[in-house]
Coordinates of C-alpha atoms and ligand atoms in Angstrom, one line a residue:
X1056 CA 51.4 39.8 27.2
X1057 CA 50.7 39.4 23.6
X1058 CA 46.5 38.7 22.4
X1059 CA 45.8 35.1 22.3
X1060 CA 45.9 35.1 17.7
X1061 CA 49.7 37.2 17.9
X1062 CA 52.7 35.5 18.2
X1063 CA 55.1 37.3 21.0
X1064 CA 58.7 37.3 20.2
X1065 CA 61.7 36.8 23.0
X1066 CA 63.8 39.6 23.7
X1067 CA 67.2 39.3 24.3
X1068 CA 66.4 40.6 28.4
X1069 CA 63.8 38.1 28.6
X1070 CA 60.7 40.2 27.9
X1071 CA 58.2 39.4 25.3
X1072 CA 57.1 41.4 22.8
X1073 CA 53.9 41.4 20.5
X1074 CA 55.6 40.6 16.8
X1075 CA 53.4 43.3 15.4
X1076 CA 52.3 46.3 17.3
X1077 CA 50.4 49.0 15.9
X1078 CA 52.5 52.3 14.6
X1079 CA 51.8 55.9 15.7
X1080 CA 54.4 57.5 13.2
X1081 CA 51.8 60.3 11.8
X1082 CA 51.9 63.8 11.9
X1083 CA 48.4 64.8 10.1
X1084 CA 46.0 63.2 12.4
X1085 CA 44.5 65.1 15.7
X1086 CA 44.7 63.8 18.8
X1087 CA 41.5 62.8 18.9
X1088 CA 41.8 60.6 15.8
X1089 CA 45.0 59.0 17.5
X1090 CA 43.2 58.2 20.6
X1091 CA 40.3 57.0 18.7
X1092 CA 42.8 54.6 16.9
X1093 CA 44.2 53.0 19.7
X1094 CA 41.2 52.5 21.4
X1095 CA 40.0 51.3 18.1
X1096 CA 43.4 48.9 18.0
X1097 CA 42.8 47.3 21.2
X1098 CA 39.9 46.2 21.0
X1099 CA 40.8 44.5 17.7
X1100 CA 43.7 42.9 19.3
X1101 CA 46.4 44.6 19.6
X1102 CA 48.5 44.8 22.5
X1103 CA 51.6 46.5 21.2
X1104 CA 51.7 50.1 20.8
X1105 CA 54.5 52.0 19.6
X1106 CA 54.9 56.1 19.6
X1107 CA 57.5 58.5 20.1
X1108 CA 57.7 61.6 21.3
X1109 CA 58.6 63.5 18.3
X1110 CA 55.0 62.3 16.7
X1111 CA 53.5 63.5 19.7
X1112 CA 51.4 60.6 20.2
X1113 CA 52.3 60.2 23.8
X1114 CA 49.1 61.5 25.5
X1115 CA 46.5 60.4 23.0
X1116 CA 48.0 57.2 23.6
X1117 CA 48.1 57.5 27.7
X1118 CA 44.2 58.9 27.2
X1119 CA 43.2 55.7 25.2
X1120 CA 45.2 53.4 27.9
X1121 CA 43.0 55.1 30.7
X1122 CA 39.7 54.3 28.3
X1123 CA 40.6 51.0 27.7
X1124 CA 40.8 50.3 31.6
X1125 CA 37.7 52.4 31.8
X1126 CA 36.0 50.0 29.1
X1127 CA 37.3 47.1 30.8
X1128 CA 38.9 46.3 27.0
X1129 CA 42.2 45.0 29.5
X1130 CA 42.3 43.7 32.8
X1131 CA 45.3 45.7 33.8
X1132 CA 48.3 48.1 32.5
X1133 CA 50.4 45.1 32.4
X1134 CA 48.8 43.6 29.3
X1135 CA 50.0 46.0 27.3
X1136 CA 53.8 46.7 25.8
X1137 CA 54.2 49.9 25.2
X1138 CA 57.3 51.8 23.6
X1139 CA 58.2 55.7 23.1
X1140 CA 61.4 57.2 21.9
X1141 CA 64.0 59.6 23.1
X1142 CA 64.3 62.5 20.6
X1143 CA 67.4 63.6 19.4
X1144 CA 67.1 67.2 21.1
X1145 CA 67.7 65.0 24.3
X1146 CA 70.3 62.9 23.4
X1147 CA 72.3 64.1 25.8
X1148 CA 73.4 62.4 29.2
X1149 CA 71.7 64.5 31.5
X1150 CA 68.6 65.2 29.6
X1151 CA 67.5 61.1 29.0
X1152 CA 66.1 60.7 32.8
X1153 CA 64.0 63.6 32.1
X1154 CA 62.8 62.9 28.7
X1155 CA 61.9 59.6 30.3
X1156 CA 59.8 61.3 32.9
X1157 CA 58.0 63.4 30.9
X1158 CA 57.1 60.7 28.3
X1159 CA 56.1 58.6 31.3
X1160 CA 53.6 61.9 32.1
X1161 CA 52.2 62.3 29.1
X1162 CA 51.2 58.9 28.6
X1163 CA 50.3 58.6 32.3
X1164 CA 52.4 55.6 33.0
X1165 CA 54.6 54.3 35.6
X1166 CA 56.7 52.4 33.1
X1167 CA 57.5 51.9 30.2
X1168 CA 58.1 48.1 28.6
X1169 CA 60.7 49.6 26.0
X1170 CA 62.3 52.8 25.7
X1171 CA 64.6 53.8 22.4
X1172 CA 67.1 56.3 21.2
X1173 CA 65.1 57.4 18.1
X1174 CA 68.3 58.5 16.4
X1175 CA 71.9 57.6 16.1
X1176 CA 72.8 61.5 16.1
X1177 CA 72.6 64.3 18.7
X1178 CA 70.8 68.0 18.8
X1179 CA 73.5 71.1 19.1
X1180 CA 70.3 73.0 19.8
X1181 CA 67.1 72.9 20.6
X1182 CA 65.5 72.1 16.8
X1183 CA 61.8 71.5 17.2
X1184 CA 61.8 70.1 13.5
X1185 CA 60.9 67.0 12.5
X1186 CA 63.6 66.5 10.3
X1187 CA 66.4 67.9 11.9
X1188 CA 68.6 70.2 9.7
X1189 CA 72.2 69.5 8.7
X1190 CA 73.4 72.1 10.9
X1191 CA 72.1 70.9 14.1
X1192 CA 73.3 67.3 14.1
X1193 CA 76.5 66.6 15.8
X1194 CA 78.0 62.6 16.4
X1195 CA 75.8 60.6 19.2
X1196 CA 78.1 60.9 23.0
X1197 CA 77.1 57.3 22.7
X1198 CA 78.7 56.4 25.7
X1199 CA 77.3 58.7 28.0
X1200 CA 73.4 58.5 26.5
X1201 CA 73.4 54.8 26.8
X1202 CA 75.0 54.7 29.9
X1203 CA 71.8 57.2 30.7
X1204 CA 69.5 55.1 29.3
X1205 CA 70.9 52.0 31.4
X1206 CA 69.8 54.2 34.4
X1207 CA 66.3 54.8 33.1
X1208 CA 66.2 51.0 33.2
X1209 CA 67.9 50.2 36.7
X1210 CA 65.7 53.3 38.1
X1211 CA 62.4 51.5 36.3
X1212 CA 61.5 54.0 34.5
X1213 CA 61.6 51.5 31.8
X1214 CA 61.7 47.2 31.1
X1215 CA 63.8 47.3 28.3
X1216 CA 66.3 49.4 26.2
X1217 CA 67.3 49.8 22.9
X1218 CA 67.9 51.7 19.6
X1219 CA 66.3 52.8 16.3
X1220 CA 67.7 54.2 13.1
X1221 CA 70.9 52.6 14.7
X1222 CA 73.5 51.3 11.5
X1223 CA 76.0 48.4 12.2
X1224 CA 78.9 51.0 12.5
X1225 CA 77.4 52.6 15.4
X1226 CA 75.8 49.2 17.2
X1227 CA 79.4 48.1 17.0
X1228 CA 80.4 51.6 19.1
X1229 CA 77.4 51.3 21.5
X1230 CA 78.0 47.1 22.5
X1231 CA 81.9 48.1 22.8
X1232 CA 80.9 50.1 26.3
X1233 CA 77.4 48.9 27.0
X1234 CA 76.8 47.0 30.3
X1235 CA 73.1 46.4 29.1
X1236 CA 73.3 45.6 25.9
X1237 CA 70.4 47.0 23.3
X1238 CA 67.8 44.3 23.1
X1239 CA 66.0 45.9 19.9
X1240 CA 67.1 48.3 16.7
X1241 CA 63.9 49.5 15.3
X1242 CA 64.5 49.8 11.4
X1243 CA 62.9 51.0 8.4
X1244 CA 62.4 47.7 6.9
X1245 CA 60.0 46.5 4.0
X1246 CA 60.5 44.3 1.1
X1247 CA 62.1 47.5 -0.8
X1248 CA 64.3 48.5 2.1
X1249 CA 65.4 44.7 3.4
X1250 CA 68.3 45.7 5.7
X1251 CA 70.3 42.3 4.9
X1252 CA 73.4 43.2 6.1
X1253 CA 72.2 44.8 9.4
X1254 CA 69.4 41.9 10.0
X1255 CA 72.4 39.9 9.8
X1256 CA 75.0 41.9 12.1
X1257 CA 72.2 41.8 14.7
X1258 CA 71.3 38.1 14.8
X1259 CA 74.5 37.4 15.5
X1260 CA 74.6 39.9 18.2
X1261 CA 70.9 39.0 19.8
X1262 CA 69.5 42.3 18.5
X1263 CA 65.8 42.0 17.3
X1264 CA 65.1 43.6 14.5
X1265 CA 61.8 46.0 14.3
X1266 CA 60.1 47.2 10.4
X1267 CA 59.0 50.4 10.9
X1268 CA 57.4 51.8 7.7
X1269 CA 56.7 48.5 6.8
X1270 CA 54.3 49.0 4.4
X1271 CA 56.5 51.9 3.0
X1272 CA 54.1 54.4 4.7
X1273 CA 52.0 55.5 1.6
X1274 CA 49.6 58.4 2.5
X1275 CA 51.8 60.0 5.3
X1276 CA 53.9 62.4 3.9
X1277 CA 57.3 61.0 3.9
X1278 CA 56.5 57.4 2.5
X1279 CA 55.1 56.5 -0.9
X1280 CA 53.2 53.7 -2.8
X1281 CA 56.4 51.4 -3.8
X1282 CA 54.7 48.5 -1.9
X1283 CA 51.1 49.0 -2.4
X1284 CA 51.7 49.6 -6.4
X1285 CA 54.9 46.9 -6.5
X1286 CA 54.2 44.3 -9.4
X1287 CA 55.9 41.6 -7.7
X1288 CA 53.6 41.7 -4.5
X1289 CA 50.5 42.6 -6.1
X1290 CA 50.6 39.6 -8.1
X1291 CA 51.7 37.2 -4.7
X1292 CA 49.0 38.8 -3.0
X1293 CA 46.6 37.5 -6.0
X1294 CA 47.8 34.6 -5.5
X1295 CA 46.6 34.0 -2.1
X1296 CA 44.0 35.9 -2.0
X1297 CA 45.4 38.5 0.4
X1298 CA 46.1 42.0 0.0
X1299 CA 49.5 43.2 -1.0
X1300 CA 50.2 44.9 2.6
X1301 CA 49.3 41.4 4.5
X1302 CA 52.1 39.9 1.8
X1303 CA 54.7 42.5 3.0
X1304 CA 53.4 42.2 6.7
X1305 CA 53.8 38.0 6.4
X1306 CA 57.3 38.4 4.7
X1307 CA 58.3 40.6 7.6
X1308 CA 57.4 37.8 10.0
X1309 CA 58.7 34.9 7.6
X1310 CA 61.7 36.8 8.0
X1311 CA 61.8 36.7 11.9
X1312 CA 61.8 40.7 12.9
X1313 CA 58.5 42.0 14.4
X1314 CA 56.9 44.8 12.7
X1315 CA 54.6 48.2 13.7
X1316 CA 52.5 48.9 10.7
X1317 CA 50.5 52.4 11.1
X1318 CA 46.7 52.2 10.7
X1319 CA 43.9 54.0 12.2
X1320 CA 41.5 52.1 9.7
X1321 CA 39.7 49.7 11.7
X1322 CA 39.5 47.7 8.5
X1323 CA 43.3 47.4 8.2
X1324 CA 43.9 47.5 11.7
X1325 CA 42.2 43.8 11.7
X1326 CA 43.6 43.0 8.3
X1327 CA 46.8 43.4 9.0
X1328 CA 46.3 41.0 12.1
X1329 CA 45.4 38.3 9.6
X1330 CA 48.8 36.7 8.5
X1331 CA 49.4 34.4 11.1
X1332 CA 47.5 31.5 10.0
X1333 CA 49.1 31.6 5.9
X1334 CA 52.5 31.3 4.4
X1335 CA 54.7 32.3 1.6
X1336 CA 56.0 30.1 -0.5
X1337 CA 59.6 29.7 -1.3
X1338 CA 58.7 30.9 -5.3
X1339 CA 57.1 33.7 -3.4
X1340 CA 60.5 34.6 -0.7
X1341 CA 62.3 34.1 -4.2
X1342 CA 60.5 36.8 -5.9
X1343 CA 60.4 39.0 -2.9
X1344 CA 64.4 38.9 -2.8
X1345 CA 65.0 40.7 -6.2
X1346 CA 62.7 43.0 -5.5
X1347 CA 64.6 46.2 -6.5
X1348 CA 65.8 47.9 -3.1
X1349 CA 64.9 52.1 -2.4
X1350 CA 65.3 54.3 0.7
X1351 CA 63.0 56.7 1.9
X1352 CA 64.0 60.3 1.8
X1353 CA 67.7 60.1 0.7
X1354 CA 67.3 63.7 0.9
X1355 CA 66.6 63.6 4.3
X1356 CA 70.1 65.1 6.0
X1357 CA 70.2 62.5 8.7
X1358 CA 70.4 60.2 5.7
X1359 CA 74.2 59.7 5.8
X1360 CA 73.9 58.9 9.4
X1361 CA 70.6 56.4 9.9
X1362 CA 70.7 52.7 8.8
Ligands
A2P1975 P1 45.4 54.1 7.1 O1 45.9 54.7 8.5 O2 44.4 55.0 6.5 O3 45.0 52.7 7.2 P2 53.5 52.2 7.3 O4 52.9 51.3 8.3 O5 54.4 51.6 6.4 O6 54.1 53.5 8.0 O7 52.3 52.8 6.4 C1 51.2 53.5 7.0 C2 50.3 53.8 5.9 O8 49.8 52.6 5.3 C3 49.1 54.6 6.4 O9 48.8 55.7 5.5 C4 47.9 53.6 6.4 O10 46.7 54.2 6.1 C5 48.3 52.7 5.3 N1 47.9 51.3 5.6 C6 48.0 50.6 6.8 N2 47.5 49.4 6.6 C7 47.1 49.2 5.3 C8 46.6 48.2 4.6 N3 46.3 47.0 5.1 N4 46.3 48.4 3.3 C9 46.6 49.6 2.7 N5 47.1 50.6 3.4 C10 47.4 50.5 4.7

């Protein structure tokens, strides 16, 4: 599955998974720049590729599958591990199968390896927003859209399921009437947002733990430099001769979650595939740990309800 130089991890329903997979999470770039980028992404080695269908990324990413094949960059489909998202506008029992579906059209696939509830929340109405707004978010009808997405996966429409955005309070509703339990909860996670308490909570319940925003997504809108300008990391990364995001990128796999940085730099693309073969210190983990923790967006209104 994964590219001969990246580690894959185990999933708790036996599939593997890439440890880094590259992010789609933009809203300023064309499609053409997106397709461009994964095209870009496999043939640097990537096998992992993450969108949703709030980013609309979906059929760039199908379009770059089908040139890839074309291009003979992969042999077959199968080598690839590809995840979407369910928005919250269809977090609701009957609409999941359907959302499926039309993801699966979009990118042009039969299957996918890993499909998420983006949100813990649901949609009282159609909001095309990104962020939704305080008015249209009601509580998650968590037993009926999981019990949905447990269909998408019996009807295989999709290898494995899981969550994203998902805080311990609401994992601990979702495995009280799960069947299938959630193999993944795709986080923000970086070393100024290091989600102890939840990494923690899903260890112990087999959960794997995904950074998204790992490198605090400076340059996109919503994120910022608080990595890229962090004191602590800069001066790590000197010491290693590495560059501050390949610190934070290594830290994330030092501290056993996989990760899907966003780059459609072919540069950075490769760069951040280079942090297998290096290690932290423990000085280094040491520093990292008291670096002073920040959210994203705490304006955001979902804020009260996201891990
Ligand atoms: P670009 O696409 O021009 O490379 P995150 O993964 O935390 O969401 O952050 C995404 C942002 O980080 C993008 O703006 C991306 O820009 C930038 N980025 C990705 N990789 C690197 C890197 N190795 N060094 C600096 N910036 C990076």
């Amino acid at each position: 599955m994964s590219s001969n130089s990246v580690p894959g991890v185990n999933l708790s329903d036996h599939q593997v998974m890439p440890v880094i997979g590259l992010g789609t999470g933009d809203f300023q770039s064309t499609a053409e720049a997106v397709k461009t980028a994964v095209i870009e992404a496999i043939k640097v080695g990537y096998r992992h590729l993450d969108c949703a269908s709030v980013y609309g990324t979906e059929q760039p990413l199908g379009e770059a599958i089908d040139e890839a094949l074309k291009l003979g960059l992969i042999g077959s489909r199968d080598e690839l591990f590809i995840t979407t998202k369910l928005w919250f506008t269809d977090c609701h029992s009957d609409r999941v199968v359907p959302a499926l579906k039309k993801s699966l059209g979009l990118l042009k696939l039969e299957y996918l390896d890993l499909y998420l509830i983006h949100l813990p929340v649901s949609s009282k109405t159609e909001d095309s927003g990104i962020y939704p707004s305080k008015e249209n978010i009601e509580p998650l009808d968590v037993k009926g859209v999981w019990g949905a997405m447990e269909e998408c996966e019996k009807l295989g429409l999709t290898k494995s399921i899981g969550v994203s955005n998902f805080p311990v309070r609401t994992l601990e509703s979702l495995l009280s009437v799960a069947t299938v339990p959630p193999c993944l909860n795709q986080v923000e996670m970086n070393p100024t947002c290091q989600q102890k308490e939840l990494r923690e909570y899903c260890k112990e319940k087999g959960i794997l733990v995904t950074a998204y925003s790992p490198l605090g997504a400076p340059g996109t809108g919503w994120g910022n430099n608080r990595i890229v300008d962090n004191e602590i990391l800069i001066e790590i990364a000197k010491s290693h001769g590495k560059s501050v995001a390949q610190v934070a990128l290594r830290w994330l796999y030092e501290q056993g979650v996989s990760f899907v940085p966003k780059s459609y730099n072919k540069e950075r693309m490769k760069q951040n595939l280079e942090i297998f073969d290096w290690s932290l210190t423990q000085n280094d983990l040491d520093k990292i740990s008291q670096i002073k923790q920040i959210r994203l967006n705490q304006e955001n209104p979902l804020f009260p309800y996201v891990a």
